[in-house]
Tab-separated table of C-alpha atoms in Angstrom:
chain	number	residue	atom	x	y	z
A	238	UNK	CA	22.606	15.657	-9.574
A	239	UNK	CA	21.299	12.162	-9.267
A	240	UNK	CA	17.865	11.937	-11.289
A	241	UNK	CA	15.045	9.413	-10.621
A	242	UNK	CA	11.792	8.497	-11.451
A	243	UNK	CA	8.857	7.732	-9.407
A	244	UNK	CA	6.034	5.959	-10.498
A	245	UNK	CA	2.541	4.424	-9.109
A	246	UNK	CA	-0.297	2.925	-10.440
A	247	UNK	CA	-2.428	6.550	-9.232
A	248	UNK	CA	-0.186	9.741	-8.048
A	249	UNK	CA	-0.614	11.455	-6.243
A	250	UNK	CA	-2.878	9.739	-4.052
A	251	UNK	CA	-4.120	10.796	-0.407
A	252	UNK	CA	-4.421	7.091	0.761
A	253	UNK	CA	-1.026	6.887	0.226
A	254	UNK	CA	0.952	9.661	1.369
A	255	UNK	CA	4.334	7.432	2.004
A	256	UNK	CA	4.781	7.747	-1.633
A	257	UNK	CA	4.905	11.607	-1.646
A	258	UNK	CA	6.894	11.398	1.663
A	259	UNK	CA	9.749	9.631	-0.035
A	260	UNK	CA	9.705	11.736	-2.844
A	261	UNK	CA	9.726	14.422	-0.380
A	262	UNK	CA	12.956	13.327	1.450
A	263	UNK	CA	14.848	12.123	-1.675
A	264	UNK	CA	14.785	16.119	-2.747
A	265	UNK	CA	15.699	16.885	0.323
A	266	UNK	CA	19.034	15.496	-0.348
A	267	UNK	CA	19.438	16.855	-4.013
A	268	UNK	CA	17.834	13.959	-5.945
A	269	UNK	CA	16.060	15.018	-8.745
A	270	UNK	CA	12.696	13.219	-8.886
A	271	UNK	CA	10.605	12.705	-12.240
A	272	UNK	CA	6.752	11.853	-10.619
A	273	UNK	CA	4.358	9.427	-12.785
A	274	UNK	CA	1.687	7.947	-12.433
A	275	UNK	CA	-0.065	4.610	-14.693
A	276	UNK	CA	-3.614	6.352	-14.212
A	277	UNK	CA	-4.619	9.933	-14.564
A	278	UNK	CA	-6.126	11.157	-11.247
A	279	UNK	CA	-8.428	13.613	-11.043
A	280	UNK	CA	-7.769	16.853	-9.260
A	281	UNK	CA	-10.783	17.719	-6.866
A	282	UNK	CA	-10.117	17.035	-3.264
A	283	UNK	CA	-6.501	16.761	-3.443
A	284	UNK	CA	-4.999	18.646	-0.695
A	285	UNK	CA	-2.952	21.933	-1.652
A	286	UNK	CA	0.488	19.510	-1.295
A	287	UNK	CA	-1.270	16.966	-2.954
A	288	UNK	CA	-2.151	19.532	-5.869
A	289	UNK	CA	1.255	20.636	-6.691
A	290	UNK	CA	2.159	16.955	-6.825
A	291	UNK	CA	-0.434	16.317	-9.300
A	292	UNK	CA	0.608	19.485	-11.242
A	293	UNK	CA	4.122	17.948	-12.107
A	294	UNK	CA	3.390	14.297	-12.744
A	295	UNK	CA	3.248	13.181	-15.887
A	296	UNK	CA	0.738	10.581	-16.799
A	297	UNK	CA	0.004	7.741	-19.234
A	298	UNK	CA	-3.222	6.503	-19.165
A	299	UNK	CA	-4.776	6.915	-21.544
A	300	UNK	CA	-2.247	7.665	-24.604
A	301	UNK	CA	-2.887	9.762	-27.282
A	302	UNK	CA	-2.295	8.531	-30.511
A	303	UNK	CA	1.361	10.268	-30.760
A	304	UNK	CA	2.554	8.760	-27.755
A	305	UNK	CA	1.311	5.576	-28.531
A	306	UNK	CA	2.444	5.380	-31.950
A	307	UNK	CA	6.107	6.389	-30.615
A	308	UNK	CA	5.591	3.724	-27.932
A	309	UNK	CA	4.987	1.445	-30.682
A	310	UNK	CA	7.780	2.146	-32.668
A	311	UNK	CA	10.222	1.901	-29.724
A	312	UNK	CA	9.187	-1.503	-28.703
A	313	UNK	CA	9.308	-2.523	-32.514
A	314	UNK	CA	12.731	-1.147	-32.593
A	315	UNK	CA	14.164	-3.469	-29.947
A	316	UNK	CA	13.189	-6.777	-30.714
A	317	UNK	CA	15.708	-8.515	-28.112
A	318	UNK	CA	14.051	-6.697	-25.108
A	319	UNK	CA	10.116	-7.206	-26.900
A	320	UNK	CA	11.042	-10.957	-26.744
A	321	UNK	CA	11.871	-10.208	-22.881
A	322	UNK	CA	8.361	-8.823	-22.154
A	323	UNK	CA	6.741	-11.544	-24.396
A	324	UNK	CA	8.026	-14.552	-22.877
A	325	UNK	CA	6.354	-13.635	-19.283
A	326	UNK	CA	3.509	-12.713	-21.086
A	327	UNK	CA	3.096	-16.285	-22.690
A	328	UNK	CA	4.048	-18.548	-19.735
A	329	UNK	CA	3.801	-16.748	-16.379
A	330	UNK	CA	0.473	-14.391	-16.430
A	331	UNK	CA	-1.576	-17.315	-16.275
A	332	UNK	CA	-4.053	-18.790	-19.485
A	333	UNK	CA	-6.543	-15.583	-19.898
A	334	UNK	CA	-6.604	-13.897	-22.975
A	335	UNK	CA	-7.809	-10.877	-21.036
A	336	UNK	CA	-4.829	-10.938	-18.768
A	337	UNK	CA	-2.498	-11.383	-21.664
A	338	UNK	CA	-3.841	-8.344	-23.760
A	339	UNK	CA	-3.571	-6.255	-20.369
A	340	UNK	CA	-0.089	-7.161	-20.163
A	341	UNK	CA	0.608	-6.437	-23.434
A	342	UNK	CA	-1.327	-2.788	-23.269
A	343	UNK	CA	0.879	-2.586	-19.831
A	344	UNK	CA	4.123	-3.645	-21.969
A	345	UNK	CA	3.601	-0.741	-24.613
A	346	UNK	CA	2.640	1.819	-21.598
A	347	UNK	CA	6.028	1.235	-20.376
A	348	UNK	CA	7.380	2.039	-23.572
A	349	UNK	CA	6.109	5.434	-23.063
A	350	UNK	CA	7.816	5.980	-19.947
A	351	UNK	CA	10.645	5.091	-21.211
A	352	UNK	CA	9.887	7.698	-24.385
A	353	UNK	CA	8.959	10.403	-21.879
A	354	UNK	CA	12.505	9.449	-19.397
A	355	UNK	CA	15.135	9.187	-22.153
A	356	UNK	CA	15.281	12.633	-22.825
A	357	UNK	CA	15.529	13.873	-18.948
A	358	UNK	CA	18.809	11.572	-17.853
A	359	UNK	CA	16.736	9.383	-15.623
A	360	UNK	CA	19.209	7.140	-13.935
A	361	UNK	CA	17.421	4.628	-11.945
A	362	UNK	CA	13.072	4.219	-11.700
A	363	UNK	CA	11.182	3.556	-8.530
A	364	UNK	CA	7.707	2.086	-8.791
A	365	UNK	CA	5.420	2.048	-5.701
A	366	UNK	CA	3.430	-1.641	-5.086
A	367	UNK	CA	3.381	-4.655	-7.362
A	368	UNK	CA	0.897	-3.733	-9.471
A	369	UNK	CA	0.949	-2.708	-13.519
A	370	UNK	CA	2.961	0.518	-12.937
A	371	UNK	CA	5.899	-2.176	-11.286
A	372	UNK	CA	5.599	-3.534	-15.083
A	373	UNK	CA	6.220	-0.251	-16.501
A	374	UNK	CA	8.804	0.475	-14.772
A	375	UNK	CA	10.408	-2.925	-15.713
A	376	UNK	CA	9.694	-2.508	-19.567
A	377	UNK	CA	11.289	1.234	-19.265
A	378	UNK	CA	14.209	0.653	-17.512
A	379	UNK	CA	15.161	-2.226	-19.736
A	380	UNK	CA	14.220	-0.108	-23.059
A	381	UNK	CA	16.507	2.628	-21.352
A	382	UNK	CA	19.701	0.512	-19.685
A	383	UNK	CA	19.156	1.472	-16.526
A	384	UNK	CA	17.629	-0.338	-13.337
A	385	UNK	CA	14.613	-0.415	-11.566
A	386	UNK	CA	13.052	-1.295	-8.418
A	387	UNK	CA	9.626	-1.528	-6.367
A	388	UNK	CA	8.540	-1.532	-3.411
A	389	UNK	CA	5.855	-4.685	-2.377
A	390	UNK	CA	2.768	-3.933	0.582
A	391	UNK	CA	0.125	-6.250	0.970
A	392	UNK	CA	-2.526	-7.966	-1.650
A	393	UNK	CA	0.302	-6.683	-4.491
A	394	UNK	CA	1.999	-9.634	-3.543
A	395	UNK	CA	-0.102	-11.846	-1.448
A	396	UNK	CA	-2.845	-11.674	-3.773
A	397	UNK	CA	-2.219	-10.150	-6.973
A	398	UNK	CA	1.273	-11.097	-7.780
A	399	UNK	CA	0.789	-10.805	-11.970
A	400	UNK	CA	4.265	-11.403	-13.322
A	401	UNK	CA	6.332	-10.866	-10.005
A	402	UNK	CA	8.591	-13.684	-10.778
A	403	UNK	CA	9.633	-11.579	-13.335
A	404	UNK	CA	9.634	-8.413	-11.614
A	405	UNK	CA	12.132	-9.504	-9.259
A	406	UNK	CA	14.531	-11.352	-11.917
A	407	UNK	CA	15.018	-7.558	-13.658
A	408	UNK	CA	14.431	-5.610	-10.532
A	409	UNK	CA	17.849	-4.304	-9.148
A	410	UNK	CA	16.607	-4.489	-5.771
A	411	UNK	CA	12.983	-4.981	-3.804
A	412	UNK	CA	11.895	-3.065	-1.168
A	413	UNK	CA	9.153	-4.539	1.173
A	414	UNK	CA	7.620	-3.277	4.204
A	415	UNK	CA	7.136	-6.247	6.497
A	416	UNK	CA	9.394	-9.556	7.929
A	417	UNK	CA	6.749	-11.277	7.284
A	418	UNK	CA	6.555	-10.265	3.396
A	419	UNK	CA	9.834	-10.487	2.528
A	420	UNK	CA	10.032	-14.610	4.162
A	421	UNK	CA	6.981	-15.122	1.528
A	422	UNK	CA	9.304	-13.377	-1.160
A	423	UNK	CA	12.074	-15.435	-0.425
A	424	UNK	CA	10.332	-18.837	0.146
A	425	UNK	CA	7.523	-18.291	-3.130
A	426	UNK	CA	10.138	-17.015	-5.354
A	427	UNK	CA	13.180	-18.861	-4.313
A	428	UNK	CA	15.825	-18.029	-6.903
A	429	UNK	CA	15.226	-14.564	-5.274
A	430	UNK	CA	18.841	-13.700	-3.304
A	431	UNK	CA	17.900	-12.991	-0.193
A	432	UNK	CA	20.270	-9.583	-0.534
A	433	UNK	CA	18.238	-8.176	-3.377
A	434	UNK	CA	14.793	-8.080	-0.725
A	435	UNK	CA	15.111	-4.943	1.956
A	436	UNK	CA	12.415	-4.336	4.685
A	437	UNK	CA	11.420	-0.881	5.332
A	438	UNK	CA	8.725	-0.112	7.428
A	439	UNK	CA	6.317	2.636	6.905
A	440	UNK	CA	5.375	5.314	9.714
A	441	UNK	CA	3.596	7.440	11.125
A	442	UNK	CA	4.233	11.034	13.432
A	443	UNK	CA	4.187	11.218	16.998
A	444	UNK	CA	1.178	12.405	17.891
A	445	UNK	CA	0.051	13.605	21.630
A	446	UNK	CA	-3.531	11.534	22.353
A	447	UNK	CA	-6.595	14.007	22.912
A	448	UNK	CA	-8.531	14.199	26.394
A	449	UNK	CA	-11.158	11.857	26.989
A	450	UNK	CA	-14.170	13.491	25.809
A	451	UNK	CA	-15.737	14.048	29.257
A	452	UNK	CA	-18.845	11.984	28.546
A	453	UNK	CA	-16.976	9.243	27.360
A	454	UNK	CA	-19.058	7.121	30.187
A	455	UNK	CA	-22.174	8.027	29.195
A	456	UNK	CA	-21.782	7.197	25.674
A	457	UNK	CA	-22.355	4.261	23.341
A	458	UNK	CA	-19.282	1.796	23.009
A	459	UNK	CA	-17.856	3.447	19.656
A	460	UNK	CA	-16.390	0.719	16.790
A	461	UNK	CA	-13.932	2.628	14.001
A	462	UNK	CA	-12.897	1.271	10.597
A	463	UNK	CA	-10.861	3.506	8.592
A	464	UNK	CA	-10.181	2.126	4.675
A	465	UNK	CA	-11.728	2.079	1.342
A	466	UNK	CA	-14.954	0.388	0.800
A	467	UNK	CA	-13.377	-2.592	-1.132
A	468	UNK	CA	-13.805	-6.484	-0.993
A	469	UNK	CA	-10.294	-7.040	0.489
A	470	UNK	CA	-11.032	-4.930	3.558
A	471	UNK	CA	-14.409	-7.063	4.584
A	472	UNK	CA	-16.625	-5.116	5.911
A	473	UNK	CA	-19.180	-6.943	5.297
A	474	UNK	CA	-17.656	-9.534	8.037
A	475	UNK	CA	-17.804	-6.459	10.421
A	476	UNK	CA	-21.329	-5.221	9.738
A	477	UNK	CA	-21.978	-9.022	10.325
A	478	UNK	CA	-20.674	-8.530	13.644
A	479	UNK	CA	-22.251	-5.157	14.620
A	480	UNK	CA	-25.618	-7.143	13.974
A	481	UNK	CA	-24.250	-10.271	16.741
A	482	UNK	CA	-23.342	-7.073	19.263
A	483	UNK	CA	-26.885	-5.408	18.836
A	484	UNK	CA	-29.041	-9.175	19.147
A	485	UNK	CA	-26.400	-9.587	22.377
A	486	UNK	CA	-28.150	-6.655	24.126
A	487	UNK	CA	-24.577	-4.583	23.859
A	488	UNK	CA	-24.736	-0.728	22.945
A	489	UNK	CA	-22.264	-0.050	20.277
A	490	UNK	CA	-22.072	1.995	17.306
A	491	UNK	CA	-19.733	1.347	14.363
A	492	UNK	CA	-18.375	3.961	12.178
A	493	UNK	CA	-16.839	3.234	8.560
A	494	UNK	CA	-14.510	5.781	7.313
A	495	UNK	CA	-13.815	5.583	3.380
A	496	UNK	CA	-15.232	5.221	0.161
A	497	UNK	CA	-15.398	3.048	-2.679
A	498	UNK	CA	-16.844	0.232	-5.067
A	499	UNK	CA	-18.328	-1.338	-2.424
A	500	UNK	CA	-20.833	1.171	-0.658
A	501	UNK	CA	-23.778	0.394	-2.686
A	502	UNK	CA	-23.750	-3.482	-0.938
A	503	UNK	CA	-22.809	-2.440	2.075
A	504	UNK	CA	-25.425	-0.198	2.310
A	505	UNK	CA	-27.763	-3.220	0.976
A	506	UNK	CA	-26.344	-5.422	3.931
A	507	UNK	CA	-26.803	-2.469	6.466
A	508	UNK	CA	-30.351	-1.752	5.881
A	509	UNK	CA	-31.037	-5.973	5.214
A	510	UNK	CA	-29.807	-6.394	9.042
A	511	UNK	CA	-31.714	-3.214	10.397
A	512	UNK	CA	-28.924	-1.464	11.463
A	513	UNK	CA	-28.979	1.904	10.023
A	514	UNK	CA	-28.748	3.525	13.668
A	515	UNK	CA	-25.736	1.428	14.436
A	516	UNK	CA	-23.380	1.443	11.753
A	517	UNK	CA	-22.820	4.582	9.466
A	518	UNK	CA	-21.012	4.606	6.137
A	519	UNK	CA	-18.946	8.360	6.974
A	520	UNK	CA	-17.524	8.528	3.458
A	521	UNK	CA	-14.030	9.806	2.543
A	522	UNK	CA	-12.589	12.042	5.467
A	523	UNK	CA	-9.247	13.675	4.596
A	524	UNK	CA	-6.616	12.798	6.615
A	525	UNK	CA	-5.855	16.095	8.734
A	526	UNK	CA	-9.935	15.490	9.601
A	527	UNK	CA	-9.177	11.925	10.726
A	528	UNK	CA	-8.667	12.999	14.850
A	529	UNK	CA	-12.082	13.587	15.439
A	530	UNK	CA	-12.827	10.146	14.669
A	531	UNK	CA	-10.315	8.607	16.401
A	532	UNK	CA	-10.503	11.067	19.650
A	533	UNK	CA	-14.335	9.107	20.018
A	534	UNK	CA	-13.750	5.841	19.275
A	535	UNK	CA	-13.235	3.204	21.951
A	536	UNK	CA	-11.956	0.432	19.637
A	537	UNK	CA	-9.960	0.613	16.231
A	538	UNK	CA	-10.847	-2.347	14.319
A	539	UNK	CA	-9.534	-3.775	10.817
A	540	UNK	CA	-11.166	-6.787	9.357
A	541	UNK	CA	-8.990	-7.302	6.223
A	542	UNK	CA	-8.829	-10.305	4.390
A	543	UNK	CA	-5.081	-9.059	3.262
A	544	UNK	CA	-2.878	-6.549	4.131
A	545	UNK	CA	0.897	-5.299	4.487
A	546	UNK	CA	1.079	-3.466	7.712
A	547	UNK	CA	-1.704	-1.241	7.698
A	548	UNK	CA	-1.094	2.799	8.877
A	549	UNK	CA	-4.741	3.350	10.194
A	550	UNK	CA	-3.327	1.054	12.483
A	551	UNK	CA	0.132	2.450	13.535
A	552	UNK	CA	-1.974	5.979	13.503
A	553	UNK	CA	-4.595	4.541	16.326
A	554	UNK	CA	-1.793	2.889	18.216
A	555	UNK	CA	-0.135	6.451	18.017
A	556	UNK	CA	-3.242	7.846	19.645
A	557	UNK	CA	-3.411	5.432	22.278
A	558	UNK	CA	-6.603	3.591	21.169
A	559	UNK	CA	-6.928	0.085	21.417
A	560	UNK	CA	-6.978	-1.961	18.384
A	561	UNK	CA	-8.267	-5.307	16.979
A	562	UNK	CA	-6.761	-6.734	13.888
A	563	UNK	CA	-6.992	-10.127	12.063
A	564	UNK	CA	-3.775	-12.211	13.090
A	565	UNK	CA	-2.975	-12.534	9.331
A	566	UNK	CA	0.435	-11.935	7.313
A	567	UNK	CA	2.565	-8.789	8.921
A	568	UNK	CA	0.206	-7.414	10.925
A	569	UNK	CA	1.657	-9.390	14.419
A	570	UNK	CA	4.652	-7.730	13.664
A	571	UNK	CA	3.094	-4.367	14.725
A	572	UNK	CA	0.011	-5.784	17.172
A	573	UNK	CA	1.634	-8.078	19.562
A	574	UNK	CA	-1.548	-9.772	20.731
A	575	UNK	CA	-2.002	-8.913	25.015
A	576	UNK	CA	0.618	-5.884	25.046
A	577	UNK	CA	-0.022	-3.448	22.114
A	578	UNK	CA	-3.449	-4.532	21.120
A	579	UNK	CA	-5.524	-7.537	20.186
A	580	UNK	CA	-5.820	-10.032	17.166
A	581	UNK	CA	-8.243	-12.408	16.350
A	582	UNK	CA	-8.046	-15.866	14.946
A	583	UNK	CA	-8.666	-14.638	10.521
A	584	UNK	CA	-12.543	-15.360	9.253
A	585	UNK	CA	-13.705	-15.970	13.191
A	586	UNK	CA	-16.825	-14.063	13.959
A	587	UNK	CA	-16.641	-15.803	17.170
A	588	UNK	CA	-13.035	-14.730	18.177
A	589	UNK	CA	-13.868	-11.314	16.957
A	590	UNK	CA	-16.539	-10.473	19.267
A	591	UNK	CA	-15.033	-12.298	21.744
A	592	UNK	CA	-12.439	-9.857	21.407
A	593	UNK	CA	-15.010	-6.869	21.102
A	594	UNK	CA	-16.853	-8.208	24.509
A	595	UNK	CA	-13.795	-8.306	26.484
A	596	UNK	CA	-12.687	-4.856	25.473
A	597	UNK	CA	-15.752	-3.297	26.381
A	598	UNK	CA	-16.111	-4.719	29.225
A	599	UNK	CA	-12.999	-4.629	30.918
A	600	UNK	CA	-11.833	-1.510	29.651
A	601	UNK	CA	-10.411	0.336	32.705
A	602	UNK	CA	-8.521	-2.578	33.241
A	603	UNK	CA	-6.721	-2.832	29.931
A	604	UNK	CA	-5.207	1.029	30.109
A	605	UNK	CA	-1.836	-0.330	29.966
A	606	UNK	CA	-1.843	-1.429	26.429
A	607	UNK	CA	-3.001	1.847	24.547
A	608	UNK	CA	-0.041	3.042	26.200
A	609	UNK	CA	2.425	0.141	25.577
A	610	UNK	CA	0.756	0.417	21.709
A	611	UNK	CA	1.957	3.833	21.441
A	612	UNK	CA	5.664	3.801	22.484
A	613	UNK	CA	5.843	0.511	20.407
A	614	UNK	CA	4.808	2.486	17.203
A	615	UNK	CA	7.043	5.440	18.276
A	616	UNK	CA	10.046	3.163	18.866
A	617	UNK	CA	9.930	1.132	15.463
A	618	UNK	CA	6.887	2.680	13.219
A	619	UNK	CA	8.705	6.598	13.387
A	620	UNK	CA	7.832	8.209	10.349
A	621	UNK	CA	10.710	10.164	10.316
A	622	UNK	CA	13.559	7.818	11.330
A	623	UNK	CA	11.657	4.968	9.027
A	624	UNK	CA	12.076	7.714	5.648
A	625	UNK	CA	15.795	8.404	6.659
A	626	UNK	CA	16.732	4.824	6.506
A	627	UNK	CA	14.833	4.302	3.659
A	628	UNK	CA	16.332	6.856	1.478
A	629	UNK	CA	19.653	5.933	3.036
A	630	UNK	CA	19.309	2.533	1.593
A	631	UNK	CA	17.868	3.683	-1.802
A	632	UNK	CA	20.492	5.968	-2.699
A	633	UNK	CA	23.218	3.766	-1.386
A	634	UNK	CA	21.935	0.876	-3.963
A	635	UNK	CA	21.460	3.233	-6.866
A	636	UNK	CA	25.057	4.481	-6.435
A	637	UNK	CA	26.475	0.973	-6.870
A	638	UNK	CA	23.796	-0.964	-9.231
A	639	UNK	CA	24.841	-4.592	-10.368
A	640	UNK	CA	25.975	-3.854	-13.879
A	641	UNK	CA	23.990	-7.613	-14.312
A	642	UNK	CA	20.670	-5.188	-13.829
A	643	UNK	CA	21.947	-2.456	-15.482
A	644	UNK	CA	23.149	-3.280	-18.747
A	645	UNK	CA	20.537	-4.408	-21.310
A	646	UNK	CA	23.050	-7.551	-22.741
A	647	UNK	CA	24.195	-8.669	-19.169
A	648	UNK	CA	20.322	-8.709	-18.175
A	649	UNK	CA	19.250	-10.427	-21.487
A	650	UNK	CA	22.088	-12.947	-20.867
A	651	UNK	CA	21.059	-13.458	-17.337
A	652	UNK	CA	17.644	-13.800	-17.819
A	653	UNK	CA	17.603	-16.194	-20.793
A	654	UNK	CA	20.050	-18.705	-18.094
């Protein structure tokens, strides 16, 4: 039985339920799967599926004293693969001291994994986005002689790309979920081989779009962004906006479905612009409670200042809702601007509620593209189909790794060239 590890920076996580999916369909076909996770996450409001995730993964921050000690030793017992991590750590994470000492805690969290894999036959580890759990994965599968790999979204590698030259020296292979990403891979890191970077797109289920609430005429015009309250998904641009609709004379509500850091100056900037009857903060919703939200809204709108291909966005196109998205890295790829839905020119209040005007107003008119939206997403955004390929991919890499990945003195020769 193959046996692999699976780590991300939080598991089991309910904003990101592609992870579990893959995990899900890899045991399907008689992979063994070790689930970790960087951060300990907290129990309460998982979801029962969700739960028994959480019960099995095995987590590593923070360390006790034992395991950190034995991390210790292990990294001072390899001095050829410390001087590995260290060099990256001097000349590519950039001049802060901070950033260096994170790397370094990052470094000797890896060495932990790599304690807690060697005894279970772990033959190949899988980390989930770019961020420090990608570097534990690195640090374990060298400590161990076996490879590694990651798969890259959005602001992982558009905007917080910490080591990820790196990354994709060691990494046997990359796994990215857009065209558009894996061009920036290839052209920002250009000793990358353009064979070692795979595009797999997430999905999402086919779902069958709910009756029009019957007084869908007599109601306000109905705004819906779906994300966690965080400075890369600017909401603060679209509260902006909801003030221009309301000093326009136009009826519209907004609701913001999510939580996070944010909410306490959002909540500043709602009740600053008076609009505490126009645009609620809903909170987190679970996932399964999501339809309601969608079912009323009249426009699905993401104002990110980054993103990979976003899923609240293949989900509303699923539902036949029309969408507005920022014309920004792979999102054209899913929102072809006229046919599936709308984009607007990135940072443009005016093209945004240009955008907003002409959908409420013309509607009736624009009927075709909800529908165009949805048998777009069900042609090339299946959920299903999407996790077959992937594992079909995964498992046929695995099976043949390049031995220059694999084995500790082929990698330390290659990487010192």
């Amino acid at each position: 039985m193959t046996t692999v590890a699976y780590i991300a920076n939080e598991f089991p996580s309910p904003v990101e339920p592609y992870v579990q999916d893959e995990i899900g369909e890899l045991r399907q076909r008689g992979v063994r799967v070790i689930c970790c996770s960087g951060k300990r996450v907290a129990p309460r409001g998982l979801s029962v599926a969700d739960r028994s995730f959480w019960d099995e993964t095995r987590y590593f921050q923070p360390l006790s004293d034992d395991e950190l000690m034995r991390a210790t030793r292990r990294l001072a017992s390899d001095r050829s693969a410390f001087w590995q991590f260290l060099k990256p750590m001097l000349w590519e994470c950039g001049a802060s001291p901070t950033k260096r000492l994170r790397v370094l805690a990052h470094t000797v969290m890896g060495a932990a994994l790599a304690e807690e894999l060697a005894p279970l036959g772990v033959e190949h580890i899988h980390a989930h986005h770019g961020y420090f759990a990608s570097w534990m994965a690195r640090v374990a599968a060298r400590m161990l002689g076996i490879g590694f790999s990651f798969t890259l979204h959005g602001s992982d590698l558009l905007q917080r790309a910490d080591l990820m030259a790196a990354k994709l020296r060691a990494c046997q292979f990359c796994v990215t979920i857009s065209d558009f990403n894996r061009n920036y891979i290839l052209k920002r890191y250009s000793s990358t081989h353009e064979s070692k970077v795979i595009v797999q797109r997430l999905g999402v289920d086919r779902v069958f779009p709910s009756p029009v609430p019957s007084d869908q005429q007599q109601r306000r015009f109905c705004l819906l962004a779906v994300g966690r309250l965080h400075r890369v998904k600017n909401y603060s641009f679209l509260i902006q906006a909801c003030a221009a609709l309301r000093d326009e004379g136009l009826d519209a509500i907004c609701w913001i479905v999510g939580e996070g850091p944010e909410r306490s100056a959002l909540e500043r900037q709602i009740k600053a612009l008076r609009l505490q009857e126009r645009v609620y903060l809903i909170g987190y919703v679970p996932p399964v409670h999501l339809s309601g939200y969608y079912r009323y809204a009249d426009l699905v709108v993401l104002t990110s200042l980054s993103e990979g291909i976003p899923v609240v966005l293949m989900e509303a196109m699923a539902r036949e809702k029309h969408v507005l998205a920022p014309a920004i890295t792979g999102i054209p790829e899913l929102v072809e601007h006229g046919r599936t839905g709308f984009l607007y020119e990135p940072g443009s209040q005016n093209d945004f509620l240009s955008s907003v005007r002409s959908i409420l107003t013309q509607k009736a008119s624009l009927a075709r593209i909800p529908r165009a939206a949805a048998a777009h997403v069900a042609c090339f955004y299946n959920r299903q189909r999407n996790l077959r390929s992937f594992a079909d991919q995964f498992l046929a890499r695995i099976a043949k790794p390049d031995t220059d990945h694999a084995h500790p003195l082929l990698q330390q020769i290659r990487l010192s060239v």
